CSV table of C-alpha atoms and ligand atoms in Angstrom, one decimal:
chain,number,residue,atom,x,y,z
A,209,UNK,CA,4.1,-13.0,11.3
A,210,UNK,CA,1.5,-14.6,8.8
A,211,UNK,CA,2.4,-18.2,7.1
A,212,UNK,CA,0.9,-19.2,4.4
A,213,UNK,CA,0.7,-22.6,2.4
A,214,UNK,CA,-1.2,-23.3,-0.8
A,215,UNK,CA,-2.4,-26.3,-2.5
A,216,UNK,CA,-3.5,-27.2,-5.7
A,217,UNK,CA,-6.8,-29.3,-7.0
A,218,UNK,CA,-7.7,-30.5,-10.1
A,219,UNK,CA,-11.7,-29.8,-10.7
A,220,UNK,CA,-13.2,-32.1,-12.4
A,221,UNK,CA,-13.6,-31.0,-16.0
A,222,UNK,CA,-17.1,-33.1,-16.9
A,223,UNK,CA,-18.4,-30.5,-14.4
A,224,UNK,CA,-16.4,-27.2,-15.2
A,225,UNK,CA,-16.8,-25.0,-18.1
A,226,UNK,CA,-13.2,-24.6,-19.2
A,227,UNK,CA,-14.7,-21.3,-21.2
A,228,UNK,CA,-16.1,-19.9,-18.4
A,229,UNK,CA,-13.2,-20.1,-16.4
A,230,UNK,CA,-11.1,-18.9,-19.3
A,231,UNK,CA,-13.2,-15.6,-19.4
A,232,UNK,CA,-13.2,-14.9,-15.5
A,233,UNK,CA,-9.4,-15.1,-15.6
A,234,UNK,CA,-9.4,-12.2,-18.4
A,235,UNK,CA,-11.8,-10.4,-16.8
A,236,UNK,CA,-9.4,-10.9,-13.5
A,237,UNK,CA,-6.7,-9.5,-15.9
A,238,UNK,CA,-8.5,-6.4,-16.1
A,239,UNK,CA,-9.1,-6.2,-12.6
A,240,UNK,CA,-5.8,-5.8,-11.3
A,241,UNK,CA,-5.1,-3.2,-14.2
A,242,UNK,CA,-7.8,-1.3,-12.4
A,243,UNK,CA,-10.5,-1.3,-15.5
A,244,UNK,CA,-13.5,-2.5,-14.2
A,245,UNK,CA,-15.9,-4.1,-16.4
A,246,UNK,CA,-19.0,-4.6,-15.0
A,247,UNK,CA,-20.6,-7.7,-17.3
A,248,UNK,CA,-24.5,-8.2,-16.7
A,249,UNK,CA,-24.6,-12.1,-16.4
A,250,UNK,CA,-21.7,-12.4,-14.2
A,251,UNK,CA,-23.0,-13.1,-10.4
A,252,UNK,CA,-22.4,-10.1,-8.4
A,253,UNK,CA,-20.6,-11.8,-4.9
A,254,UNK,CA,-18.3,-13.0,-7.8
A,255,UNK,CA,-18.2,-9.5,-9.8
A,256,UNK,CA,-17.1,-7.7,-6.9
A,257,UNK,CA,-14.4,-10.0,-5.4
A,258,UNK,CA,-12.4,-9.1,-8.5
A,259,UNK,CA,-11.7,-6.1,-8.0
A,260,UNK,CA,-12.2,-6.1,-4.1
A,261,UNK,CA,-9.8,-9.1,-4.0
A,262,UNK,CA,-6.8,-7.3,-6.5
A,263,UNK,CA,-5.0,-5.2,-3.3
A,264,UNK,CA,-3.8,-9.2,-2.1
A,265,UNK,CA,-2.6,-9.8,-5.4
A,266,UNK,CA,0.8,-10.0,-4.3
A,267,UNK,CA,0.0,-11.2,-0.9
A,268,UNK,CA,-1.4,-14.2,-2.0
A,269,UNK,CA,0.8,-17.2,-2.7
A,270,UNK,CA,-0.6,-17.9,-6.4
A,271,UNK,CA,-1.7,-14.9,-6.8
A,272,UNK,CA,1.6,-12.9,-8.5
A,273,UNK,CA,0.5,-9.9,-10.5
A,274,UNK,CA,0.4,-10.5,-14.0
A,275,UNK,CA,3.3,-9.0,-16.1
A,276,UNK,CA,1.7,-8.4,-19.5
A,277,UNK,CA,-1.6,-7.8,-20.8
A,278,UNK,CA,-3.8,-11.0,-21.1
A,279,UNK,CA,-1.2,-12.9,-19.1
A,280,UNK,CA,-3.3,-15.7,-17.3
A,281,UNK,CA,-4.8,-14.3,-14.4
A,282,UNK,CA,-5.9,-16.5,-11.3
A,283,UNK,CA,-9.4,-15.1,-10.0
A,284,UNK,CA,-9.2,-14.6,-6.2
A,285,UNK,CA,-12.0,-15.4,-4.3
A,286,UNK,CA,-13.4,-15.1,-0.5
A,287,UNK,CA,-14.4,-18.8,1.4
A,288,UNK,CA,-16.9,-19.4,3.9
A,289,UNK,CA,-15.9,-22.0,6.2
A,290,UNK,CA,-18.5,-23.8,8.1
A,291,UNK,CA,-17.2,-25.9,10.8
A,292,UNK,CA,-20.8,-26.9,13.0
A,293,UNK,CA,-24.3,-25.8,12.1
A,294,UNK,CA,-23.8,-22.4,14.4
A,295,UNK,CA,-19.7,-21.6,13.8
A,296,UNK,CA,-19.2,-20.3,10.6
A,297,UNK,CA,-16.1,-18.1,9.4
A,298,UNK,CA,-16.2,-15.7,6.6
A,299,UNK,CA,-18.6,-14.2,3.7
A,300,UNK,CA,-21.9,-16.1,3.7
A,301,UNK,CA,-22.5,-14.8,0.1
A,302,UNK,CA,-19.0,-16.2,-0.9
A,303,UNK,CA,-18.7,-18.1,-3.9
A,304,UNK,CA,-16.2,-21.2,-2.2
A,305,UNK,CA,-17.9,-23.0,0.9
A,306,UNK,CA,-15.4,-25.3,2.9
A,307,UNK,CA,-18.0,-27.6,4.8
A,308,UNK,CA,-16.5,-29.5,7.6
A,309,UNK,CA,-19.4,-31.0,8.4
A,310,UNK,CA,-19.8,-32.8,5.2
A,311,UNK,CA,-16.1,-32.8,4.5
A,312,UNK,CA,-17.1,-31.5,1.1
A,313,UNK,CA,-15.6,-28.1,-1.2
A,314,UNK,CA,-18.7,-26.5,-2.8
A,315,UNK,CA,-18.3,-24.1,-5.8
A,316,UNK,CA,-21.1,-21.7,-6.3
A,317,UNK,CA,-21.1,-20.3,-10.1
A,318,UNK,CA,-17.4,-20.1,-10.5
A,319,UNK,CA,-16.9,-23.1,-12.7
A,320,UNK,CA,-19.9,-22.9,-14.5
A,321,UNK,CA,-21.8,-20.0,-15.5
A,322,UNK,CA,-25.7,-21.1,-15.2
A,323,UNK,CA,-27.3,-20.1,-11.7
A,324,UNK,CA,-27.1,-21.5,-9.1
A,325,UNK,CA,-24.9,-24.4,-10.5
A,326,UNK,CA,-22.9,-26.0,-7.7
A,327,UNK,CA,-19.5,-28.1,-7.9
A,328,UNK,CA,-19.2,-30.3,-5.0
A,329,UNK,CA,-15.4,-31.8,-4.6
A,330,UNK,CA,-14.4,-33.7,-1.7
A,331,UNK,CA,-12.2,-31.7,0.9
A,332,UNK,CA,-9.0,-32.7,1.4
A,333,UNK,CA,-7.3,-33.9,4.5
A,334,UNK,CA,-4.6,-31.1,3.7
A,335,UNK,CA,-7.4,-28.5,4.7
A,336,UNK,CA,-8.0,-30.2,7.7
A,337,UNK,CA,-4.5,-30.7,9.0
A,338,UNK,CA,-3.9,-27.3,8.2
A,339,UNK,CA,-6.7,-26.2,10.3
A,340,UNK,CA,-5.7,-28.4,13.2
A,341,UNK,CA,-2.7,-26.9,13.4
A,342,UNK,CA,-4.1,-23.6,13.8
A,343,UNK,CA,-4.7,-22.2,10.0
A,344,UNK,CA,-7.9,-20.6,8.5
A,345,UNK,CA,-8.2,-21.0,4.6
A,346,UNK,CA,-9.4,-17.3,3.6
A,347,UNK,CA,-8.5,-17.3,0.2
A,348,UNK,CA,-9.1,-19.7,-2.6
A,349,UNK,CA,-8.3,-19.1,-6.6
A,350,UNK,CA,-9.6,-20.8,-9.6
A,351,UNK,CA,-7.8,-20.8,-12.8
A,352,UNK,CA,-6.4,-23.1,-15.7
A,353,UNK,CA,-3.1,-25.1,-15.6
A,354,UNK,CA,-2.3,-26.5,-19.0
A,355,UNK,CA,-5.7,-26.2,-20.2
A,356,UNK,CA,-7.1,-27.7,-16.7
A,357,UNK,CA,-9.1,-26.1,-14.2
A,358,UNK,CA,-7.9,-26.3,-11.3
A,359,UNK,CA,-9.0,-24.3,-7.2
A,360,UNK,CA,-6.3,-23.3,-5.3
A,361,UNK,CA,-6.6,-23.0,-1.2
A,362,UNK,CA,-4.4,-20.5,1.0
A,363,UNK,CA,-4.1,-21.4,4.4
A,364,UNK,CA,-2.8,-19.4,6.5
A,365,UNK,CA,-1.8,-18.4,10.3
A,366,UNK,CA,-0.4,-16.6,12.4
A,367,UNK,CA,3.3,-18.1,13.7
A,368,UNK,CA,5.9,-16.9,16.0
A,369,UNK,CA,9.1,-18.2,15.8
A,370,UNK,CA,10.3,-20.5,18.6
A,371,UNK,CA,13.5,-20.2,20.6
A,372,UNK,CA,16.2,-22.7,18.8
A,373,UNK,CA,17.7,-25.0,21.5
A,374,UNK,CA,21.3,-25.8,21.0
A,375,UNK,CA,21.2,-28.6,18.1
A,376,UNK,CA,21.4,-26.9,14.3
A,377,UNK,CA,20.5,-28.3,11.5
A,378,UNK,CA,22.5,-27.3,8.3
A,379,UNK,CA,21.2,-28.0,4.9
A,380,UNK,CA,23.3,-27.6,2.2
A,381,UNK,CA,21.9,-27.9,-1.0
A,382,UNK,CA,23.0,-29.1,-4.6
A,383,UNK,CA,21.9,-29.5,-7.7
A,384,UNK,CA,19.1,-32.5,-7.5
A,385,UNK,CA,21.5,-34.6,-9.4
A,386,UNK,CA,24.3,-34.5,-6.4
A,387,UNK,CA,21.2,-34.3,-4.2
A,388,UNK,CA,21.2,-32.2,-0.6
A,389,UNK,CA,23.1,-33.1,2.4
A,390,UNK,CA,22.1,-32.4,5.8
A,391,UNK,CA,24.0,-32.3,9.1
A,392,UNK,CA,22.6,-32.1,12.5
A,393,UNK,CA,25.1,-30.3,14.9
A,394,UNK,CA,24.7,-30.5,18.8
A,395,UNK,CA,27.1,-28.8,21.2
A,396,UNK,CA,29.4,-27.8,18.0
A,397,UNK,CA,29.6,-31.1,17.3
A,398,UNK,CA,28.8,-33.1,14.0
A,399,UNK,CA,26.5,-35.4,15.5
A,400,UNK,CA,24.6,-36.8,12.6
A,401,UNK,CA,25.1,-36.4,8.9
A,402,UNK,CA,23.5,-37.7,5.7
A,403,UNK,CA,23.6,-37.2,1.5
A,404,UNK,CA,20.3,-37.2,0.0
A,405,UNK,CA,19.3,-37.8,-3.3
A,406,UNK,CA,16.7,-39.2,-5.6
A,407,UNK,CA,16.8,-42.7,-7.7
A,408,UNK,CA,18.5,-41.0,-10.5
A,409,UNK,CA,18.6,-44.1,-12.7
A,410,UNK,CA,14.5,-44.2,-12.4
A,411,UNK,CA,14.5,-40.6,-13.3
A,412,UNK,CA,17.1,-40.8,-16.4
A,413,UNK,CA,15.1,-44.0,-17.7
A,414,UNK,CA,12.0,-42.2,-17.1
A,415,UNK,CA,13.2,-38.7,-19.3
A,416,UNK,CA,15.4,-40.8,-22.0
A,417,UNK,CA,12.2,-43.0,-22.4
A,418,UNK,CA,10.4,-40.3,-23.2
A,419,UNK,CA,12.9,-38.3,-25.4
A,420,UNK,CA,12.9,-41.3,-27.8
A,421,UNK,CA,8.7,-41.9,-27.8
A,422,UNK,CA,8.8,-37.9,-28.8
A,423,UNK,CA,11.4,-38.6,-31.7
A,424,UNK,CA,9.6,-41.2,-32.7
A,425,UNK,CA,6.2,-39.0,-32.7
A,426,UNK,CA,8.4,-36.4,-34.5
A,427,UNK,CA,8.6,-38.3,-37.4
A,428,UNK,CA,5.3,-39.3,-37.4
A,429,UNK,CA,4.1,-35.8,-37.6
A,430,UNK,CA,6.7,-34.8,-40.6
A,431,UNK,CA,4.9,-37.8,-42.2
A,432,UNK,CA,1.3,-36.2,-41.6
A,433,UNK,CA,0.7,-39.1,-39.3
A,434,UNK,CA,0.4,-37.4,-35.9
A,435,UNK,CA,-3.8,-37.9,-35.6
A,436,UNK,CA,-3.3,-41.6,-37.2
A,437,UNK,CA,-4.4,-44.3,-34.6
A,438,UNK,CA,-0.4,-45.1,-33.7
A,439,UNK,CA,0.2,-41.3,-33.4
A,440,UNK,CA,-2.3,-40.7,-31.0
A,441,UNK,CA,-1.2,-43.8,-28.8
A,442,UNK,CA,2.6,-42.2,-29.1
A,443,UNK,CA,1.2,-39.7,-27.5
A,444,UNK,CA,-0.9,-40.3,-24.6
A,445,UNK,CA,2.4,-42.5,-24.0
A,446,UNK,CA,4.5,-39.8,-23.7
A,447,UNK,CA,2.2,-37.6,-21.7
A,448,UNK,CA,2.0,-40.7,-19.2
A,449,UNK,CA,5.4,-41.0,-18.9
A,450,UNK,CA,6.2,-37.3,-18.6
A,451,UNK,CA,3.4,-37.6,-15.3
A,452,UNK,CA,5.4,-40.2,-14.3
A,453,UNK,CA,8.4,-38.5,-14.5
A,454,UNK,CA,7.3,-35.2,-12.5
A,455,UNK,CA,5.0,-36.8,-9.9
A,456,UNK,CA,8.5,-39.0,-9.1
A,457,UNK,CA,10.3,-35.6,-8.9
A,458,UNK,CA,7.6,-34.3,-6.8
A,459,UNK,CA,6.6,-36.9,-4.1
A,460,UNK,CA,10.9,-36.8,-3.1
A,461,UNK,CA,10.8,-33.1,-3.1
A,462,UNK,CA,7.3,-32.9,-0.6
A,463,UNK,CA,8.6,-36.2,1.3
A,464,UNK,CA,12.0,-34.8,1.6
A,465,UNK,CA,10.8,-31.5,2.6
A,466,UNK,CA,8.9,-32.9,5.1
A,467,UNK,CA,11.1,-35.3,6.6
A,468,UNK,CA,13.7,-31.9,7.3
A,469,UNK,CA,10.9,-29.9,8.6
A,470,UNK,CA,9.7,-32.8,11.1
A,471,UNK,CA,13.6,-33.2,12.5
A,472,UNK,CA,13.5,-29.6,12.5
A,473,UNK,CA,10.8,-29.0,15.1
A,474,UNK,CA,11.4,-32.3,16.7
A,475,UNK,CA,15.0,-30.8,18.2
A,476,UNK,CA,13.9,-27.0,18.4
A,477,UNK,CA,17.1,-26.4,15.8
A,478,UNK,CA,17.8,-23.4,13.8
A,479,UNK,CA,18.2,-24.4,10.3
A,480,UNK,CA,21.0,-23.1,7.8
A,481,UNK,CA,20.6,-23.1,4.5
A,482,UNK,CA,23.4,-23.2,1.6
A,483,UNK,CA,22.0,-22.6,-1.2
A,484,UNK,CA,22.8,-23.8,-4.8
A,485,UNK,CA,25.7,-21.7,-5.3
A,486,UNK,CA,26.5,-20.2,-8.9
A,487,UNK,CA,29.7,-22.7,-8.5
A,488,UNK,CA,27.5,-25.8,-8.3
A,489,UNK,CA,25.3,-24.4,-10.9
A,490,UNK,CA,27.6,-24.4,-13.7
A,491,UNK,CA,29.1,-27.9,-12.4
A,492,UNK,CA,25.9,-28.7,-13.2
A,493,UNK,CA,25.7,-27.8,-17.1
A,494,UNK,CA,28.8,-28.9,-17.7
A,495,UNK,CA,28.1,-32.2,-16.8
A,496,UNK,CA,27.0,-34.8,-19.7
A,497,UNK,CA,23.7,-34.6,-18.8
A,498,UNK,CA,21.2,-34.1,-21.5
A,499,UNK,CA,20.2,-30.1,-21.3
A,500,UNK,CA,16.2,-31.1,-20.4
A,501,UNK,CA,17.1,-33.4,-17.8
A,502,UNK,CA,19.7,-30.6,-16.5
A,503,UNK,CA,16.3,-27.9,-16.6
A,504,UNK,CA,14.2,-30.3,-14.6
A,505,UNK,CA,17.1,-31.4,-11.7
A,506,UNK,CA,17.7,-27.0,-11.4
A,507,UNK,CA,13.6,-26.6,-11.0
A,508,UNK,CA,13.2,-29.1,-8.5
A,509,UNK,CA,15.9,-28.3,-6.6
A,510,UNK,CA,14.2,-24.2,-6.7
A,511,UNK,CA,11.3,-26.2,-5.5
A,512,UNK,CA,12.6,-28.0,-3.2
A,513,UNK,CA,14.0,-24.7,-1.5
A,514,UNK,CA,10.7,-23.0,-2.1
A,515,UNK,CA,9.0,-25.5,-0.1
A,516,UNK,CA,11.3,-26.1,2.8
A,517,UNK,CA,11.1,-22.2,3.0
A,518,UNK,CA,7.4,-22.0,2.8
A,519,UNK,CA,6.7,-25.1,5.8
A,520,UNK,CA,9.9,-23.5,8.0
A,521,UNK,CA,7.8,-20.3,8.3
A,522,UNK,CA,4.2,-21.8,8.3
A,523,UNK,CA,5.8,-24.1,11.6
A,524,UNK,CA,8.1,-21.3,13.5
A,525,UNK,CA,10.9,-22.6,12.7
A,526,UNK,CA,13.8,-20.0,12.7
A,527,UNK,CA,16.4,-20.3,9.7
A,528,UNK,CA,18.8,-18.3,8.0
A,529,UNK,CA,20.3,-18.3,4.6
A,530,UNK,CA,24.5,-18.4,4.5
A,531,UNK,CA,26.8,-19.4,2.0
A,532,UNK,CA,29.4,-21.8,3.6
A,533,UNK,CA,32.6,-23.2,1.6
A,534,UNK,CA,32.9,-26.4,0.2
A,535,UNK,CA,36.3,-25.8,-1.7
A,536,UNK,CA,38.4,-24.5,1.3
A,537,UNK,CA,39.8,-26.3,4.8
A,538,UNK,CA,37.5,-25.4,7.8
A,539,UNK,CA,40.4,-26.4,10.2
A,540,UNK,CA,43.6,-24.2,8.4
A,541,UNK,CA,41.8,-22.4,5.8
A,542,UNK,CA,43.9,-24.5,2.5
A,543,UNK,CA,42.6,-24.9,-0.6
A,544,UNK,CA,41.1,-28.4,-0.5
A,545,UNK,CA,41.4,-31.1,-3.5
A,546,UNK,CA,38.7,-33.3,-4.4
A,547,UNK,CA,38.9,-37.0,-5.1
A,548,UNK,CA,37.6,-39.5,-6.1
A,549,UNK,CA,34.0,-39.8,-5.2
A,550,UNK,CA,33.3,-36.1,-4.5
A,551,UNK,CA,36.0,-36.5,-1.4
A,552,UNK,CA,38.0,-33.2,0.0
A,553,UNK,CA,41.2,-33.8,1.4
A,554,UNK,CA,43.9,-30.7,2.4
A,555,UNK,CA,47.0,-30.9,1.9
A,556,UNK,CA,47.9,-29.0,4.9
A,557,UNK,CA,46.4,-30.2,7.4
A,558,UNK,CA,44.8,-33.6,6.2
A,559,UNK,CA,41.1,-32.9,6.8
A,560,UNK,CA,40.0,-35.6,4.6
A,561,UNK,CA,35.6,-36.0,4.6
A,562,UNK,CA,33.0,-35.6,1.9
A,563,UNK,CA,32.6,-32.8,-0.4
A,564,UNK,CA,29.1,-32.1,1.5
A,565,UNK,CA,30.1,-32.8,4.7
A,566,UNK,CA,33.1,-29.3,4.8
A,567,UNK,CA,29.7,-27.0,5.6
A,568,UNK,CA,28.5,-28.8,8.5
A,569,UNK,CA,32.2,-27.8,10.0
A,570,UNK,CA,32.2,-24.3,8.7
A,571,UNK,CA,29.1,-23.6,10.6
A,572,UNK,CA,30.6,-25.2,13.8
A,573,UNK,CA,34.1,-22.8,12.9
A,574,UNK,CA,31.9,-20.0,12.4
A,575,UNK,CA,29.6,-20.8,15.7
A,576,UNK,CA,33.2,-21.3,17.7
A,577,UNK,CA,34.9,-18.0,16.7
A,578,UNK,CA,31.5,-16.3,17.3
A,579,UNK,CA,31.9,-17.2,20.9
A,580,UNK,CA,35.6,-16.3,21.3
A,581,UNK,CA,34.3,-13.4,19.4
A,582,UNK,CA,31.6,-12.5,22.6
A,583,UNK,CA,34.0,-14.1,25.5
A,584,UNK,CA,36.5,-10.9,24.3
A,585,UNK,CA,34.4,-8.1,24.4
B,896,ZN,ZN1,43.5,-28.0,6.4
């Protein structure tokens, strides 16, 4: 099976022509509709790869198709990857160059259009831990983010899953307000368990901050003020705080992500994953949450998902997708109550734990009758 893991960088955009870029991604756009435009100043290597490059449009991780005409379109491009003076990997005439030796990124004609203009960044560590742990970096992409031009570098490998050992890890996963909850399960036997969430009150601060700075901006703007001195500062406020706010979202998502994949591999386990259910979904907007803060906890918890999905595969690890219970009694099958403090408690049979603690014993109910289930047969 091949893995692959993508990462973003920003180019520095003293040195890019933001123009340029813009009118390789339409001519990309074309590409992958199969109209090739052949335009006489455009390098060649470059010409080619974009319509040589369009049969990985889906394979690549950034590089979705485009769903409408003049949707932005990412132009794919070949590496070379030079490792000593005599190993090199990949198209010498290609437009990105990964030098190891220099640990530099060097960009030949695709952010600028004048030849021979090169855009040297520095390359990061990310490459070479990926390539340490066995990766090649084939593809790269350029394109714009928010009017920002950015490269984008696939990595990828080829992975076979390990064995899983006896010890399971089960992941169940809420809305990013109630957080995740993991459980590690040895021997059918709960043997470790723990809630996870962000700093929510850093993350509320951060959003209702901004809410009032862009109310405040609002009115400026009805008053014609928006490009006054205090209108301007209003707003390179709010974008700072906004940065703030996702980069905050982010870094828990990646450190969380990896701290799950490490105990992962560190155990051998096979990993289950609950999913946000439609169920915790809805307990989501019907909490007095304002609705944009409500948007951002359901995308991050996506990407969190995405993420964990992407590293499981790019390190072996086996997993499977299940929906466990939360609502009913692993032990006699009752309808459980909650509690206070997101407890569940059965009337039945007087399982009492935490609301995301009932999955970790479905899977170990589920695991037990499987091998009744095999001892029969
Ligand atoms: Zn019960």
């Amino acid at each position: 099976m091949i893995a692959r893991r993508s990462i973003l960088l920003r180019l520095p955009k003293d040195k890019c022509d933001v123009d340029y870029i813009k009118r390789l991604m339409a001519l990309t756009n074309l590409g992958y509709r199969n109209f090739e435009v052949l335009v006489p100043d455009l390098p060649k290597n470059i010409q080619y790869q974009l319509y040589g490059l369009k049969n990985y449009k889906n394979s690549l991780v950034f590089g979705t198709s485009p769903k409408r005409w003049f949707a932005e379109a990412w132009i794919p491009l070949v590496t070379l990857r030079v490792y000593t003076k005599d190993f090199k990997k990949g198209n010498t005439t290609a437009p990105v160059v990964l030098d190891f030796r220099n640990n530099i990124i060097k960009l030949h004609q695709v952010c600028r259009s004048e030849p021979g203009s090169v855009v040297k960044i520095p390359l990061p560590s990310w490459v070479i831990e990926r390539v340490k742990e066995g990766g090649d970096i084939k593809f790269a992409m350029i394109g714009l983010k928010d009017g920002e031009p950015y490269l984008a570098l696939v990595a990828e490998r080829v992975v076979e899953s390990y064995q899983p050992s006896d010890y399971m890890l089960v992941i169940d996963v809420n809305a990013w307000n109630n957080g995740i909850a993991w459980g590690l399960i040895r021997d059918n036997m709960l043997i470790k368990w723990k809630p996870e969430r962000p700093q929510l009150s850093e993350i509320e601060g951060l959003y209702n901050l901004s809410v009032r700075l862009s109310k405040k901006y609002g009115k400026l703007r009805r008053l014609g003020l928006d490009k006054s001195e205090e209108g301007k500062r209003l707003r390179r406020e709010i974008r700072r705080i906004r940065r703030k706010l996702y980069a905050k979202l982010r870094d828990y998502t990646q450190k969380l992500v990896h701290r799950l994949v490490r105990k992962a591999l560190r155990h051998k386990v096979l990993v289950i994953i609950d999913n946000m259910s439609e169920e915790s979904r809805r307990g989501l907007l019907e909490e007095k949450i304002p609705s944009g803060l409500k948007k951002l906890y359901l995308m991050y918890t996506r990407r969190f998902v995405k993420l964990l999905i992407t590293q499981l595969k790019w390190y072996g690890v086996p997993y499977r997708f299940e929906r466990l219970l939360s609502s009913i009694c692993p032990v006699c099958e009752h309808e459980l109550t909650q509690e206070e403090g997101r407890i569940m408690v059965c009337e039945n049979c007087g399982f009492k734990v935490p609301r995301d603690m009932v999955p970790m014993y479905w899977v170990i109910k589920e695991v037990n009758l499987g091998d009744r289930e095999e001892t029969e047969q």
